[in-house]
């Protein structure tokens, strides 16, 4: 096993992902299986290879600095779970 | 009407043989008659009838396009303004998209009539359509089998003639694999050929939308509408779009077909192997030259993919947090609880598995070993394609190692499920275009032939597929009960 | 106690770039709009939306790079910085990590007349977050995402500063620079220019740095000095009482004048940076740089040197006049329009005009006395139409209304009288009326001369040319 139940819990917290306690071991097993698969990559020498982030070797296109969007608050907030006075509401943020 | 191609339907609409309203109504009726397939998450009956009437008016005015009045269905990954867009997830069960995806906008402009939104694996993560919150889709050729995924609803609906054509998206095979398992024609275009704007992201550097249809010709007509530069997508490519239909009839004598020996190893079922060989023979008869090639790094495509795709998805899916849209848990006690429970309750198991995998691969101490390593492997795989495609015009091979497997057969063994995507995944890593076309049947279930081309050679792929479909009739077969 | 300890400070300054639209969307960046009315689909992170980079933001960053003599990266990459916070809609911030757009540069500051070069490690582009509003919504927090996606340039200094004073000098100099370049409005009340300070102390003579604490979000020059000094004292006290500084993020509370730990942000600080697959590498070629360079304004330091030479100004006036670009422009326009001696113009701009502006709490850009009107006034001083004293009266009048100097001079009859005949007859009259004073003067009491000048000026309501009056009085009295 590559991953322990505790490590899965730590990752789940980092991803703010609720995982049922009874599922933790299952995830640990599945993720370990995936990581096992990935060890195959270790056999390939990739020294000096440039990592590939995009299929196309292209440059970022730049858009003109023009305001194109208008106020759509009503439409966007119609699908929000909780809003008031034009604000999205969340449980109290403590700094 | 439901057995006709887009071109035939367009002719019928213009000759007055039937109206778009009649055509649309007949497809809506078929959808109602076959609920057991579970293809549709949402059927947009009223808007469809309105759109059909508008299309009839446009046809009467004489300013119709080829797709005007033609029924189409959208994979539920494409945002449709005012229409529920779920991505197959409980997370978006209440999500009425406030805008249209670029692809949806283009079909609307062309006057196509949207029948509804098609079932899919949750957030496009899956190869069997079993991870959908809305339940598994059944394969119209055998109701106990999966249709493939993630565009399983699209493939099953086209195969069962519950739509004329459908959109799909392909991140690791999600158009080609279900197309193969359902016996239809599917094309994953070159990365950047079709705008990703409004297509809910799974893995941004791999995702690509494409057509799923009955024939290469229909796929060409669809791609003509879908392809092209979009200023809202930074990764969209600004290259002219060829006239795909015009290229269909080019002769293919002298075509150089590469067969990677890695595609024909022990993993491939022998029935499948012989069907692919027969299909390749057909091309030989059409004047093609067959060359064996080798792509040594293909074997690492699955490990590289299962680092890169989960890494990207782990960030892409962070926006589903219960604050601005989508599912929110009841009575969160604090912020962490809001996030953790909304996401924990809103996402299904496969999505969680991949978010966890991606989060791990990007986390401190593992980034270089997993993410950077996978990107380097990705470079080597893409070099394999570049090298191969400098020697041959196209690469051919299977799409899947077996025909459609049973519902429930692999769902509890994710690794086995991942391994079945061996033939399709490398294509997404490289970004080249590839098609799946029907090439025969094994024990009554469809088998697909994969044709892989060079960057932006969709016209060539469609041409090669069309020429095959001129001399074979696999693509014309209709599953029993849906004739 | 401070002579045993040395302070080490590095600043991270976040400055909002002066673009019309956001860094990755076409939503407006204007300040003060109703909540969430300037948050478009991209800013809200709706499913399916994609970012496209604003050209102006890139140009402004490149401009900054050139101004600090840094290497502008030919190839830079946007990355995702992952963390969950309600003011961060996508669950990640698009920023630059391994490959920023601006590399190492420097800025020279001056403290107590001594110049010091502060290294700048890098500057990178990123998007701003929204705002959490803690007013009570039934115990909940409200989120306004108008600011989300506003372009920021994060400027990271080397740990080169050794006192709060130097830190303030650096921050002021940087503030002046970004406004000079026109890349930011620098409005600190609106959060357009804010800074985080990394502070540590070490025993004098020690080479290694001490453990640093990061003080977050300081948005005024006053607070940066107070916050740093407070943090220095806290760290020294802590160490001297046997404690240890821990690496953490602290928030400055300006009301209580103290910093306190922000543990909530510290926890699980694993940002999982990786290149944003929705954006491609930013390529800056020579042509792009040349374009930006051609639009680069004269920088403060160069302008100051030029003012000193060209206008023969003293250090103090040259510094003051080049402290902001609008002020320097105003000054040079007044010279051009009035054709007057630069010294006269400098004295009026730095003296009367800036004095009045300061009193009224106005910036040069809001001055009620335009450069044309001030130039008109100075022209009249130069051609002796009015005296310096009358000019001050006219200036006060100009501050109140929109009339030109000439209109005011005419309306109030303030034109200086240089007509020797008119002056002579008044002098004769005054001499005749004051025989006692004439006697006193002639017997050697020179001081009485001032009395005569005063009387003549009074009689002529201050409009007589004082030079003429002096000359003629002397001639008559000494006869």
CSV table of N, CA, C and O in Angstrom, one decimal, chain C residues 430-431 434-456 470 473 477:
chain,number,residue,atom,x,y,z
C,430,UNK,N,3.5,114.3,-0.5
C,430,UNK,CA,3.8,113.7,0.8
C,430,UNK,C,5.0,114.5,1.5
C,430,UNK,O,4.9,114.8,2.7
C,431,UNK,N,5.9,114.9,0.7
C,431,UNK,CA,7.1,115.7,1.2
C,431,UNK,C,6.6,117.0,1.8
C,431,UNK,O,6.9,117.4,2.9
C,434,UNK,N,4.7,116.5,5.2
C,434,UNK,CA,5.5,116.0,6.4
C,434,UNK,C,6.8,116.6,6.5
C,434,UNK,O,7.9,116.0,6.4
C,435,UNK,N,6.9,117.9,6.8
C,435,UNK,CA,8.2,118.6,6.9
C,435,UNK,C,9.0,118.1,8.1
C,435,UNK,O,10.3,118.0,7.9
C,436,UNK,N,8.4,117.7,9.2
C,436,UNK,CA,9.2,117.1,10.3
C,436,UNK,C,10.0,115.9,10.0
C,436,UNK,O,11.2,115.8,10.3
C,437,UNK,N,9.3,115.0,9.3
C,437,UNK,CA,10.0,113.7,8.9
C,437,UNK,C,11.1,114.0,7.9
C,437,UNK,O,12.1,113.4,7.9
C,438,UNK,N,10.9,115.0,7.0
C,438,UNK,CA,11.9,115.4,6.0
C,438,UNK,C,13.1,115.9,6.8
C,438,UNK,O,14.3,115.5,6.5
C,439,UNK,N,12.9,116.7,7.8
C,439,UNK,CA,14.0,117.2,8.6
C,439,UNK,C,14.8,116.0,9.3
C,439,UNK,O,16.0,116.0,9.2
C,440,UNK,N,14.0,115.1,9.9
C,440,UNK,CA,14.6,114.0,10.5
C,440,UNK,C,15.5,113.2,9.6
C,440,UNK,O,16.7,112.9,9.9
C,441,UNK,N,15.0,112.9,8.4
C,441,UNK,CA,15.7,112.1,7.4
C,441,UNK,C,17.0,112.9,7.0
C,441,UNK,O,18.1,112.3,6.9
C,442,UNK,N,16.9,114.1,6.8
C,442,UNK,CA,18.0,114.9,6.3
C,442,UNK,C,19.1,115.0,7.3
C,442,UNK,O,20.2,115.2,7.1
C,443,UNK,N,18.6,114.9,8.6
C,443,UNK,CA,19.6,115.0,9.7
C,443,UNK,C,20.3,113.6,10.0
C,443,UNK,O,21.0,113.4,10.9
C,444,UNK,N,20.0,112.6,9.1
C,444,UNK,CA,20.7,111.3,9.2
C,444,UNK,C,19.9,110.2,9.7
C,444,UNK,O,20.3,109.0,9.7
C,445,UNK,N,18.6,110.4,10.0
C,445,UNK,CA,17.8,109.3,10.4
C,445,UNK,C,17.2,108.5,9.2
C,445,UNK,O,16.1,108.8,8.7
C,446,UNK,N,18.1,107.6,8.7
C,446,UNK,CA,17.7,106.9,7.4
C,446,UNK,C,16.4,106.1,7.5
C,446,UNK,O,15.7,105.9,6.5
C,447,UNK,N,16.1,105.6,8.7
C,447,UNK,CA,14.9,104.8,8.9
C,447,UNK,C,13.6,105.4,8.5
C,447,UNK,O,12.7,104.8,8.1
C,448,UNK,N,13.6,106.8,8.5
C,448,UNK,CA,12.4,107.5,8.2
C,448,UNK,C,12.1,107.3,6.7
C,448,UNK,O,10.9,107.4,6.3
C,449,UNK,N,13.1,106.8,5.9
C,449,UNK,CA,12.8,106.6,4.5
C,449,UNK,C,11.6,105.6,4.3
C,449,UNK,O,10.8,105.8,3.4
C,450,UNK,N,11.6,104.6,5.1
C,450,UNK,CA,10.5,103.6,5.0
C,450,UNK,C,9.2,104.3,5.2
C,450,UNK,O,8.2,103.9,4.6
C,451,UNK,N,9.1,105.3,6.1
C,451,UNK,CA,7.9,106.0,6.3
C,451,UNK,C,7.3,106.6,5.0
C,451,UNK,O,6.2,106.5,4.7
C,452,UNK,N,8.3,107.2,4.3
C,452,UNK,CA,7.9,107.9,3.0
C,452,UNK,C,7.4,106.9,2.0
C,452,UNK,O,6.3,107.1,1.4
C,453,UNK,N,8.1,105.8,1.9
C,453,UNK,CA,7.7,104.7,1.0
C,453,UNK,C,6.3,104.3,1.3
C,453,UNK,O,5.4,104.2,0.5
C,454,UNK,N,6.1,104.0,2.6
C,454,UNK,CA,4.7,103.5,3.1
C,454,UNK,C,3.6,104.5,2.7
C,454,UNK,O,2.6,104.1,2.2
C,455,UNK,N,3.9,105.8,3.0
C,455,UNK,CA,2.9,106.8,2.7
C,455,UNK,C,2.6,106.9,1.2
C,455,UNK,O,1.4,107.0,0.8
C,456,UNK,N,3.6,106.8,0.4
C,456,UNK,CA,3.4,106.9,-1.1
C,456,UNK,C,2.5,105.7,-1.5
C,456,UNK,O,1.6,105.8,-2.3
C,470,UNK,N,11.2,104.2,-4.9
C,470,UNK,CA,12.4,104.2,-4.2
C,470,UNK,C,13.4,105.2,-4.8
C,470,UNK,O,13.9,106.1,-4.2
C,473,UNK,N,12.1,108.9,-4.6
C,473,UNK,CA,12.1,109.4,-3.3
C,473,UNK,C,13.5,109.8,-2.9
C,473,UNK,O,13.7,110.9,-2.3
C,477,UNK,N,14.6,113.5,-1.7
C,477,UNK,CA,14.9,113.7,-0.3
C,477,UNK,C,16.4,114.1,-0.1
C,477,UNK,O,16.8,114.9,0.7
